[in-house]
């Protein structure tokens, strides 16, 4: 069991500073665009990057991220491409933490042991596997520990009595699902969200981050007091979708990247 | 073989595993719901009042027990084993699907849920769910792939007539797999008030187990009917496998009977040497789909592949985890039958027995005809006739009309 201090642990060492976590799908609309977008997001204040590996049957995702997956799959993007991207980001000097977001079947086909060895070798710090609850994550957690990688657990408002068990087993940070349902921007957050987040906080020694449905600077401000980090996915992916054509054109890409960077900066600044 | 006999008694284990297969690979948001369902189902099946109400509905509403019919003219035509048909087509709504829909909807009511959702391919499970929702006073939404809505317009109309809302799934191949994804997404969003009635022995634990328990009445009746009529057990039992609910229902009560050969028939579509098939157990490899670890049609990166069959009820890239287990243990033999062979079997059964079978069931008939020919006339072969073919007549007509042109 390696005791290497993972970048995620370093990031959350100062619990008073709130962390901003953007999500985007690898290869949407191209690998090059994802590379440029990640670099820009880090400049805009992102502390940890969540990179989605496209999947044919993303059943925890709403239509926005599902469409991003479809666009990336048309480009033939695989786990291998996601790992190569992480490597390139590290070679370019990026220090921010990186977690991959992937469904379990691609991991299973890649090979669980090989997957975690490669995450470590290519410079990733963790993985979120939305369809791998704690009852099923034993083999993944064992392999992850050997390579100093965090398997990030999710906890939902419906987790009820499971919250404590999940909290006790969590490593890296605990991903709090802010709303019932799939990923996707929502106009309103749950009224009992603060209570839920406080309950989760009390259940665990690891930091918490909240995601699913958070899309505006106001919403970021509203949840910030109850969490160590905020994750925004669909709202960013929606921006990428709107600028997909420009992002594919080398001449227009810088301008489109700049627009998305501004959006991410607004979200990230709302945290502090 | 003895080893299998003892192990099959205890599947699934407390983790919902059939050997290496099964489990609960679902988003955390749903975990509490499936645990509650597990507890509710265990309580219900031990509660005499629940069992009595379900049995009452099965006999007075669904029309059980369904008959076992000796297919004399088919037997003479084929030459070989004596062929019997277990008539699930005579269930109310025309297929075995009602057995399970009644069970789950009663359970939903017992759990205080007012709404049920369901996914459907050919529409038989959708119709069964819409039917029981009407009967028990629940609201019902049915998710169905856009392509299947086109192929099965008659069943779509039936569901709407029964008061259900039919919601098209427009992603992917727009068939059963995508309808299931949409149903799961809806369930995640409305998990507090919604009961998801899964139509086959697929999905996270406890579904594969629970659906088997609701469907095993098919095999239990068959076993006692054959014993009563012939004073012996059958030699072979054949059933079609998409998700595999009629097959598990038929096979399960025979698992301990070593002398009875069990044969599951998948859809080979245009042929297992083409890309257009749904032969999951024949050509797939273990993977995760819709909450279960099972055999799966997928590419080398784990992306789920689209399945194809002339039968909308069979073109599913996964299969129930218990079938994966039974395949690996060797207790059940799995084979596949093409679209063309199934179409031919439809015509043979129509013209020898006056029964229009569902295209799903026609796969079992086609395989049984091949098998019966190789068996002597003192052998007994039972086919699970899982559903009637009324819903498929347009597809059959289309296929037979264009057959020469292809």
XYZ file of C-alpha atoms in Angstrom:
678
model
C 0.000 0.000 0.000
C 1.575 3.225 -1.145
C 1.401 6.245 1.131
C 2.301 8.757 -1.560
C 0.606 12.079 -0.906
C -1.761 12.299 -3.810
C -2.356 15.735 -5.432
C -5.980 15.627 -4.236
C -4.824 15.334 -0.617
C -2.426 18.230 -1.125
C -5.164 20.309 -2.725
C -7.552 19.900 0.191
C -4.873 20.208 2.896
C -6.103 23.751 3.435
C -9.780 23.097 4.123
C -10.629 26.771 4.416
C -10.030 27.389 0.755
C -12.932 26.301 -1.422
C -12.024 24.395 -4.568
C -13.568 24.657 -8.008
C -13.958 21.512 -10.113
C -15.063 21.763 -13.752
C -16.137 18.707 -15.757
C -15.696 18.197 -19.470
C -15.799 15.191 -21.769
C -12.521 14.086 -23.364
C -12.646 14.511 -27.131
C -15.674 16.825 -27.224
C -15.464 18.153 -29.824
C -11.806 17.047 -30.271
C -8.874 15.953 -28.108
C -7.000 19.143 -29.014
C -9.959 21.269 -27.900
C -10.112 19.410 -24.578
C -6.386 20.044 -24.049
C -6.740 23.778 -24.701
C -9.919 24.011 -22.601
C -8.335 22.297 -19.594
C -5.302 24.614 -19.714
C -7.613 27.629 -19.914
C -9.803 26.383 -17.054
C -6.796 26.006 -14.790
C -5.800 29.584 -15.620
C -9.383 30.603 -14.835
C -9.163 29.170 -11.328
C -10.002 25.475 -11.637
C -8.275 23.423 -8.920
C -9.221 19.922 -9.971
C -10.294 18.785 -13.418
C -12.883 16.067 -13.910
C -12.365 14.435 -17.299
C -15.274 12.407 -18.629
C -14.479 9.273 -20.615
C -17.215 8.944 -23.254
C -19.515 5.928 -22.896
C -22.281 4.467 -25.038
C -24.746 4.009 -22.159
C -24.155 6.795 -19.618
C -27.124 6.083 -17.357
C -26.207 8.561 -14.626
C -25.994 11.400 -17.146
C -28.585 13.749 -18.509
C -29.001 14.727 -22.170
C -26.245 17.388 -22.207
C -23.405 15.093 -21.155
C -24.900 12.206 -23.086
C -24.644 14.282 -26.269
C -21.044 15.184 -25.394
C -20.325 11.452 -25.055
C -21.884 10.797 -28.452
C -19.773 13.525 -30.079
C -16.604 12.143 -28.504
C -17.458 8.547 -29.406
C -17.821 9.620 -33.032
C -14.182 10.670 -32.728
C -13.378 7.180 -31.442
C -12.195 8.423 -28.039
C -11.190 5.715 -25.531
C -9.778 5.426 -22.009
C -6.359 5.223 -23.660
C -6.912 8.648 -25.262
C -7.992 10.104 -21.915
C -4.810 8.788 -20.299
C -2.653 10.182 -23.118
C -4.326 13.550 -22.633
C -3.498 13.533 -18.923
C 0.102 12.712 -19.778
C 0.277 15.590 -22.245
C -1.245 17.985 -19.699
C 1.372 16.945 -17.143
C 4.172 17.318 -19.700
C 2.915 20.819 -20.404
C 3.433 21.637 -16.729
C -0.131 21.388 -15.411
C -0.169 20.866 -11.630
C -3.931 20.751 -11.015
C -5.446 17.479 -9.796
C -7.141 15.273 -12.359
C -9.848 12.673 -11.865
C -11.363 10.610 -14.649
C -15.125 10.099 -14.688
C -15.907 6.756 -16.319
C -18.523 4.042 -16.155
C -17.406 0.679 -14.860
C -17.627 -1.436 -18.003
C -14.828 0.347 -19.920
C -12.620 -0.043 -16.805
C -13.477 -3.731 -16.576
C -12.572 -4.273 -20.242
C -9.352 -2.257 -19.911
C -8.452 -4.388 -16.889
C -8.883 -3.066 -13.350
C -5.241 -3.502 -12.319
C -3.891 -2.091 -15.582
C -6.306 0.855 -15.362
C -5.093 2.005 -11.945
C -1.438 1.390 -12.802
C -1.876 3.557 -15.907
C -3.779 6.298 -14.056
C -0.762 6.618 -11.788
C 1.772 6.320 -14.610
C 0.082 8.975 -16.760
C -0.399 11.462 -13.903
C -4.052 11.194 -12.868
C -5.016 11.327 -9.197
C -8.403 9.718 -8.922
C -11.444 8.269 -10.612
C -15.193 8.654 -10.264
C -17.172 5.580 -11.336
C -20.857 6.460 -10.970
C -22.176 2.915 -11.382
C -19.776 1.356 -8.872
C -21.354 1.644 -5.404
C -19.365 0.670 -2.298
C -20.851 -2.849 -2.380
C -19.097 -3.513 -5.705
C -15.935 -1.411 -5.529
C -13.666 -3.785 -3.575
C -11.365 -4.895 -6.436
C -11.094 -1.317 -7.751
C -10.262 0.107 -4.312
C -7.587 -2.542 -3.724
C -5.894 -1.800 -7.050
C -6.267 1.959 -6.565
C -4.559 1.884 -3.158
C -1.577 0.032 -4.590
C -1.043 2.858 -7.062
C -1.859 5.816 -4.816
C -5.074 6.638 -6.710
C -8.346 7.668 -5.062
C -11.627 6.002 -5.997
C -14.011 8.858 -5.269
C -17.260 7.672 -3.680
C -20.589 9.303 -4.368
C -23.216 9.987 -1.777
C -26.800 10.986 -2.618
C -29.696 12.587 -0.742
C -31.348 9.135 -0.871
C -28.340 7.398 0.691
C -29.952 7.786 4.162
C -28.427 5.200 6.487
C -25.631 4.499 3.990
C -24.161 7.992 4.447
C -22.067 6.973 7.456
C -20.680 3.808 5.866
C -19.808 5.656 2.670
C -18.298 8.531 4.667
C -16.113 6.204 6.703
C -14.748 4.429 3.617
C -14.250 7.557 1.488
C -10.810 8.565 0.258
C -9.694 11.699 -1.610
C -12.944 13.578 -1.366
C -16.592 12.646 -1.111
C -18.722 13.509 -4.122
C -22.104 14.742 -2.875
C -24.879 14.440 -5.439
C -26.823 17.656 -4.946
C -30.066 16.573 -6.554
C -31.919 13.404 -7.312
C -31.565 12.467 -10.878
C -29.037 12.519 -13.615
C -26.442 15.186 -14.348
C -27.782 18.393 -15.843
C -28.251 22.071 -15.099
C -31.197 22.874 -12.843
C -32.933 26.163 -12.082
C -33.396 25.432 -8.376
C -31.457 23.406 -5.862
C -33.104 21.206 -3.249
C -34.350 23.033 -0.167
C -32.812 20.417 2.116
C -29.436 20.526 0.345
C -27.627 22.357 3.166
C -28.863 19.810 5.729
C -27.750 16.929 3.530
C -24.293 18.448 2.968
C -23.831 19.066 6.692
C -24.817 15.458 7.444
C -22.277 14.192 4.932
C -19.578 16.470 6.365
C -20.225 15.079 9.830
C -19.928 11.499 8.528
C -16.433 11.716 7.108
C -12.893 12.893 7.641
C -12.279 13.560 3.948
C -13.266 16.828 2.250
C -16.560 17.055 0.376
C -17.423 18.406 -3.041
C -20.893 18.917 -4.377
C -22.119 18.455 -7.947
C -25.063 17.476 -10.215
C -27.264 20.393 -11.189
C -25.095 23.331 -10.173
C -24.815 25.735 -13.074
C -24.683 29.402 -12.008
C -22.398 31.598 -9.882
C -25.356 32.202 -7.532
C -25.807 28.484 -6.977
C -22.067 28.113 -6.391
C -22.255 30.862 -3.738
C -25.273 29.205 -2.130
C -23.638 25.812 -1.595
C -20.110 27.052 -0.827
C -20.530 27.393 2.973
C -21.483 23.705 3.249
C -18.727 22.106 1.205
C -15.011 22.115 0.376
C -15.498 22.044 -3.358
C -18.060 22.648 -6.088
C -18.333 20.619 -9.306
C -19.931 22.078 -12.435
C -20.421 19.821 -15.446
C -23.421 20.206 -17.703
C -23.396 24.022 -17.689
C -19.802 23.971 -18.972
C -20.455 21.158 -21.420
C -23.405 23.172 -22.738
C -21.016 26.062 -23.448
C -18.672 23.670 -25.230
C -21.587 22.337 -27.270
C -22.608 25.862 -28.286
C -19.068 26.574 -29.446
C -18.386 23.146 -30.944
C -17.962 24.358 -34.526
C -15.508 27.107 -33.546
C -13.602 24.721 -31.272
C -13.042 22.420 -34.224
C -11.610 25.228 -36.365
C -7.972 26.004 -35.409
C -8.431 29.674 -36.371
C -11.550 30.208 -34.282
C -10.584 27.957 -31.387
C -8.703 30.540 -29.257
C -11.700 32.859 -29.230
C -14.104 30.062 -28.227
C -11.712 28.834 -25.528
C -11.542 32.385 -24.174
C -15.336 32.585 -23.867
C -15.532 29.321 -21.939
C -12.602 30.420 -19.792
C -14.533 33.562 -18.823
C -17.545 31.441 -17.839
C -15.395 29.140 -15.722
C -13.728 32.158 -14.117
C -17.132 33.539 -13.089
C -18.038 30.233 -11.481
C -14.669 29.792 -9.774
C -14.617 33.354 -8.394
C -18.059 32.881 -6.895
C -16.461 30.397 -4.484
C -14.077 32.778 -2.776
C -23.200 -32.151 -12.620
C -23.813 -32.836 -8.926
C -21.845 -29.774 -8.053
C -24.141 -27.608 -10.141
C -27.177 -29.230 -8.589
C -26.167 -28.072 -5.153
C -24.870 -24.638 -6.106
C -27.866 -23.627 -8.203
C -30.024 -23.891 -5.088
C -28.393 -20.890 -3.479
C -28.206 -18.415 -6.352
C -28.302 -15.576 -6.074
C -26.264 -15.101 -2.888
C -26.915 -12.233 -0.491
C -24.976 -9.872 -2.774
C -27.212 -10.726 -5.689
C -24.504 -12.777 -7.395
C -25.134 -15.752 -9.623
C -21.593 -17.091 -9.401
C -19.519 -14.251 -10.847
C -22.546 -12.568 -12.446
C -25.267 -10.188 -11.272
C -24.667 -7.624 -8.525
C -25.765 -4.008 -8.219
C -23.851 -1.745 -10.594
C -26.051 1.315 -10.284
C -25.773 4.976 -9.280
C -25.717 5.631 -5.544
C -29.015 7.520 -5.838
C -30.764 4.192 -6.532
C -29.021 2.036 -3.939
C -31.459 2.772 -1.157
C -34.402 2.048 -3.456
C -33.139 -1.396 -4.451
C -32.369 -2.258 -0.842
C -35.902 -1.269 0.162
C -37.227 -3.348 -2.722
C -35.168 -6.344 -1.620
C -36.645 -6.153 1.883
C -40.182 -5.520 0.647
C -40.042 -8.459 -1.760
C -38.744 -10.852 0.897
C -41.511 -9.778 3.271
C -44.190 -10.001 0.602
C -43.300 -13.468 -0.636
C -43.538 -14.753 2.947
C -46.846 -13.009 3.568
C -49.763 -15.390 2.903
C -52.067 -12.442 2.153
C -49.774 -11.212 -0.651
C -49.337 -14.703 -2.085
C -53.073 -15.278 -1.990
C -53.863 -11.998 -3.720
C -51.276 -12.664 -6.440
C -52.472 -16.233 -6.975
C -56.041 -14.967 -7.146
C -55.151 -12.474 -9.864
C -53.115 -15.095 -11.737
C -56.045 -17.508 -11.869
C -59.028 -15.163 -12.130
C -57.524 -12.329 -14.158
C -54.524 -13.678 -16.064
C -56.088 -17.047 -16.832
C -53.604 -19.401 -15.191
C -52.752 -22.190 -15.312
C -52.083 -21.931 -19.027
C -52.599 -25.196 -20.955
C -49.960 -27.594 -22.176
C -50.861 -28.468 -25.763
C -49.678 -31.571 -27.593
C -48.655 -30.341 -31.058
C -49.674 -33.492 -32.904
C -49.600 -32.201 -36.458
C -46.298 -30.390 -35.889
C -44.858 -33.575 -34.381
C -45.975 -35.602 -37.412
C -44.663 -32.959 -39.801
C -41.240 -32.817 -38.138
C -40.859 -36.524 -37.390
C -39.028 -37.319 -34.167
C -39.704 -36.278 -30.581
C -43.243 -35.537 -29.414
C -43.600 -31.778 -29.233
C -45.634 -30.036 -26.529
C -46.335 -26.324 -26.251
C -46.588 -24.443 -22.948
C -49.216 -21.885 -23.850
C -48.061 -18.603 -22.300
C -49.671 -16.995 -25.350
C -53.002 -17.708 -23.661
C -52.221 -15.456 -20.718
C -54.317 -12.283 -20.627
C -52.483 -9.684 -22.806
C -50.922 -12.480 -24.825
C -47.585 -13.279 -23.206
C -45.822 -14.505 -20.085
C -44.965 -10.904 -19.221
C -48.179 -10.525 -17.213
C -47.034 -12.988 -14.510
C -44.207 -10.669 -13.532
C -46.021 -7.379 -14.102
C -48.801 -8.499 -11.746
C -46.287 -9.519 -9.097
C -44.270 -6.300 -9.246
C -47.292 -3.990 -9.448
C -48.843 -5.666 -6.398
C -45.532 -5.143 -4.630
C -45.474 -1.479 -5.727
C -48.908 -1.024 -4.205
C -47.834 -2.726 -1.012
C -44.864 -0.340 -0.815
C -47.205 2.624 -1.113
C -46.059 3.730 -4.579
C -48.615 5.418 -6.829
C -46.649 5.373 -10.078
C -44.978 2.625 -12.012
C -42.621 2.943 -14.933
C -41.589 0.228 -17.359
C -39.374 -0.255 -20.394
C -40.447 -2.295 -23.363
C -39.027 -3.638 -26.601
C -41.730 -5.478 -28.486
C -44.318 -3.853 -26.281
C -45.516 -6.988 -24.482
C -44.080 -5.919 -21.144
C -45.361 -2.397 -21.746
C -48.842 -3.723 -22.421
C -48.670 -5.992 -19.364
C -47.537 -3.066 -17.182
C -50.209 -0.727 -18.574
C -52.774 -3.465 -17.963
C -51.872 -4.106 -14.330
C -51.605 -0.353 -13.680
C -55.200 0.018 -14.892
C -56.330 -2.998 -12.895
C -54.646 -1.849 -9.669
C -55.200 1.894 -10.041
C -51.607 3.054 -10.565
C -50.287 5.614 -13.025
C -47.985 4.176 -15.688
C -45.256 5.499 -17.960
C -43.719 3.181 -20.543
C -40.334 3.923 -22.128
C -39.916 2.551 -25.617
C -37.290 3.064 -28.310
C -38.416 5.183 -31.242
C -37.550 2.361 -33.645
C -39.655 -0.102 -31.633
C -42.531 2.383 -31.512
C -42.457 2.244 -35.295
C -42.190 -1.567 -35.421
C -44.851 -2.192 -32.798
C -47.472 0.466 -33.465
C -50.322 -1.835 -32.473
C -48.904 -2.416 -29.000
C -48.221 1.317 -28.618
C -51.884 1.949 -29.301
C -52.901 -0.753 -26.817
C -50.778 0.834 -24.072
C -52.294 4.260 -24.698
C -55.787 2.776 -24.759
C -55.050 1.247 -21.356
C -54.209 4.694 -20.026
C -50.411 4.569 -20.033
C -48.112 7.291 -21.288
C -45.622 6.042 -23.894
C -42.330 7.942 -23.835
C -40.021 7.541 -26.838
C -36.309 6.874 -26.265
C -34.388 8.669 -28.979
C -30.768 7.842 -28.143
C -28.509 5.111 -29.518
C -30.204 2.375 -31.519
C -33.628 3.583 -30.318
C -34.550 0.095 -29.143
C -34.887 -1.790 -25.857
C -31.396 -0.964 -24.552
C -32.043 2.754 -24.921
C -35.560 2.512 -23.498
C -34.008 0.844 -20.441
C -31.421 3.637 -20.096
C -34.214 6.227 -20.229
C -36.313 4.327 -17.703
C -33.346 4.143 -15.305
C -32.697 7.877 -15.751
C -36.325 8.647 -14.978
C -36.194 6.338 -11.984
C -33.072 8.093 -10.632
C -34.932 11.410 -10.819
C -38.199 10.195 -9.267
C -36.980 7.390 -7.051
C -39.014 8.426 -4.002
C -42.431 7.989 -5.571
C -41.795 5.628 -8.501
C -41.619 1.836 -8.732
C -39.661 0.572 -11.734
C -41.258 -2.602 -13.077
C -38.397 -4.294 -14.946
C -39.678 -6.659 -17.614
C -37.017 -9.340 -17.675
C -34.492 -11.125 -15.466
C -32.052 -8.235 -15.956
C -31.067 -5.152 -13.968
C -29.537 -4.830 -10.502
C -30.281 -7.291 -7.689
C -32.989 -8.076 -6.613
C -34.618 -7.801 -10.072
C -33.131 -10.902 -11.781
C -34.049 -12.951 -8.710
C -37.465 -11.369 -8.147
C -38.529 -11.691 -11.785
C -37.440 -15.352 -11.772
C -39.569 -15.958 -8.695
C -42.591 -14.379 -10.434
C -41.963 -16.328 -13.658
C -41.042 -19.762 -12.309
C -44.771 -20.581 -12.287
C -44.311 -21.368 -16.017
C -41.915 -24.227 -15.318
C -43.740 -25.389 -12.193
C -46.993 -25.759 -14.115
C -45.231 -27.388 -17.059
C -43.479 -29.886 -14.820
C -46.665 -31.012 -13.097
C -48.677 -30.975 -16.346
C -46.156 -33.214 -18.105
C -46.005 -35.524 -15.089
C -49.768 -35.719 -14.967
C -50.283 -36.249 -18.710
C -47.350 -38.560 -19.398
C -46.316 -39.875 -15.963
C -42.729 -38.857 -16.658
C -40.520 -35.794 -17.067
C -39.795 -34.285 -20.496
C -36.459 -35.030 -22.152
C -35.829 -31.525 -23.351
C -37.215 -28.049 -22.751
C -36.644 -25.190 -25.207
C -37.225 -21.462 -24.701
C -36.155 -18.244 -26.407
C -33.748 -15.843 -24.679
C -33.632 -12.073 -25.054
C -33.341 -10.811 -21.510
C -34.411 -14.349 -20.673
C -37.452 -14.146 -18.391
C -39.661 -16.788 -20.020
C -36.636 -19.077 -20.302
C -35.657 -18.743 -16.632
C -39.286 -19.136 -15.629
C -39.470 -22.332 -17.650
C -36.000 -23.721 -16.777
C -35.731 -22.966 -13.081
C -38.077 -25.705 -11.767
C -36.219 -28.246 -13.947
C -32.677 -27.290 -12.882
C -32.477 -30.136 -10.355
C -33.874 -32.677 -12.857
C -30.616 -33.894 -14.373
C -32.367 -35.946 -17.049
C -34.055 -32.890 -18.551
C -31.942 -31.103 -21.160
C -32.464 -27.338 -21.158
C -31.904 -25.234 -24.252
C -32.026 -21.438 -24.576
C -32.330 -19.909 -28.030
C -30.977 -16.475 -28.859
C -31.591 -14.350 -31.928
C -28.893 -14.756 -34.568
C -30.509 -11.995 -36.659
C -28.926 -11.969 -40.115
C -26.416 -14.564 -38.885
C -23.797 -14.846 -36.165
C -21.088 -14.353 -38.786
C -22.542 -10.875 -39.495
C -22.700 -7.802 -37.249
C -26.487 -7.939 -37.182
C -27.391 -10.324 -34.402
C -28.425 -10.438 -30.750
C -26.530 -13.602 -29.763
C -25.236 -12.295 -26.449
C -24.353 -15.620 -24.820
C -22.953 -17.040 -28.039
C -20.742 -14.082 -28.996
C -20.644 -11.665 -26.068
C -18.224 -11.507 -23.151
C -18.695 -10.514 -19.519
C -19.441 -6.840 -18.935
C -21.793 -4.528 -17.081
C -25.116 -3.356 -18.466
C -28.137 -1.881 -16.686
C -26.843 -2.716 -13.237
C -25.693 -6.307 -13.774
C -22.488 -8.096 -14.610
C -23.396 -10.503 -17.387
C -22.581 -11.513 -20.948
C -22.682 -8.437 -23.148
C -22.257 -7.511 -26.796
C -19.518 -4.875 -26.724
C -16.476 -3.637 -28.557
C -12.935 -4.080 -27.233
C -13.187 -0.786 -25.289
C -16.376 -1.806 -23.508
C -18.790 0.312 -25.549
C -22.100 -1.530 -25.774
C -22.900 -2.709 -29.287
C -26.297 -2.525 -30.906
C -28.117 -5.803 -31.204
C -30.291 -6.842 -34.116
C -33.217 -9.204 -34.429
C -36.406 -9.252 -36.464
C -38.030 -9.640 -33.071
C -38.077 -6.386 -31.107
C -38.261 -8.414 -27.897
C -34.953 -10.164 -28.519
C -32.656 -7.429 -29.775
C -31.035 -6.682 -26.458
C -27.219 -6.663 -26.144
C -27.287 -8.051 -22.590
C -28.950 -11.070 -20.988
C -30.095 -12.022 -17.498
C -27.101 -12.780 -15.222
C -28.551 -16.136 -14.205
C -28.335 -17.239 -17.839
C -24.673 -16.188 -17.883
C -24.201 -18.381 -14.823
C -26.147 -21.315 -16.297
C -24.121 -21.084 -19.503
C -20.788 -21.149 -17.693
C -21.936 -23.962 -15.396
C -23.009 -25.978 -18.431
C -26.485 -26.748 -17.091
C -28.197 -24.968 -19.991
C -27.121 -25.097 -23.635
C -27.490 -21.853 -25.561
C -27.819 -21.728 -29.328
C -29.084 -19.193 -31.835
C -31.579 -19.013 -34.680
C -31.662 -16.505 -37.563
C -34.459 -14.126 -38.565
C -35.150 -16.289 -41.614
C -35.384 -19.516 -39.596
C -37.733 -17.839 -37.111
C -39.964 -16.599 -39.929
C -40.147 -20.081 -41.370
C -41.052 -21.489 -37.961
C -43.909 -18.973 -37.669
C -45.406 -20.336 -40.875
C -44.926 -23.961 -39.889
C -46.665 -23.486 -36.540
C -49.481 -21.455 -38.116
C -50.157 -24.111 -40.719
C -49.789 -27.217 -38.561
C -51.328 -26.061 -35.290
C -53.379 -22.958 -36.078
C -51.315 -20.867 -33.684
C -49.593 -17.607 -34.658
C -46.566 -17.414 -32.354
C -44.747 -14.249 -31.341
C -41.509 -13.783 -33.292
C -39.639 -14.265 -30.008
C -41.244 -17.669 -29.445
C -40.693 -18.586 -33.099
C -36.956 -18.733 -32.336
C -37.625 -21.479 -29.789
C -39.870 -23.290 -32.260
C -37.232 -23.185 -35.012
C -34.619 -24.664 -32.683
C -37.059 -27.249 -31.328
C -37.853 -28.426 -34.843
C -34.124 -28.987 -35.459
C -33.780 -30.815 -32.147
C -36.912 -32.959 -32.446
C -35.688 -34.343 -35.786
C -32.606 -35.698 -34.045
C -34.613 -37.328 -31.265
C -36.574 -40.588 -31.328
C -40.361 -40.607 -31.226
C -40.499 -41.791 -27.615
C -38.836 -38.572 -26.454
C -40.756 -35.594 -25.107
C -39.819 -32.031 -26.022
C -41.554 -28.984 -24.560
C -41.415 -25.527 -26.125
C -42.218 -22.445 -24.105
C -44.589 -20.569 -26.384
C -43.904 -17.286 -24.616
C -46.364 -15.116 -26.509
C -48.825 -14.816 -29.350
C -47.926 -13.212 -32.639
C -50.745 -10.710 -33.178
C -48.352 -7.865 -32.387
C -45.920 -9.116 -35.036
C -48.194 -9.716 -38.010
C -47.187 -6.456 -39.713
C -43.479 -7.261 -39.306
C -44.065 -10.808 -40.532
C -46.069 -9.545 -43.499
C -43.366 -7.026 -44.385
C -40.620 -9.654 -44.112
C -42.470 -12.270 -46.152
C -43.370 -9.783 -48.867
C -39.823 -8.509 -49.318
C -38.200 -11.887 -48.761
C -37.725 -12.597 -52.467
C -36.269 -9.143 -53.100
C -33.458 -9.376 -50.573
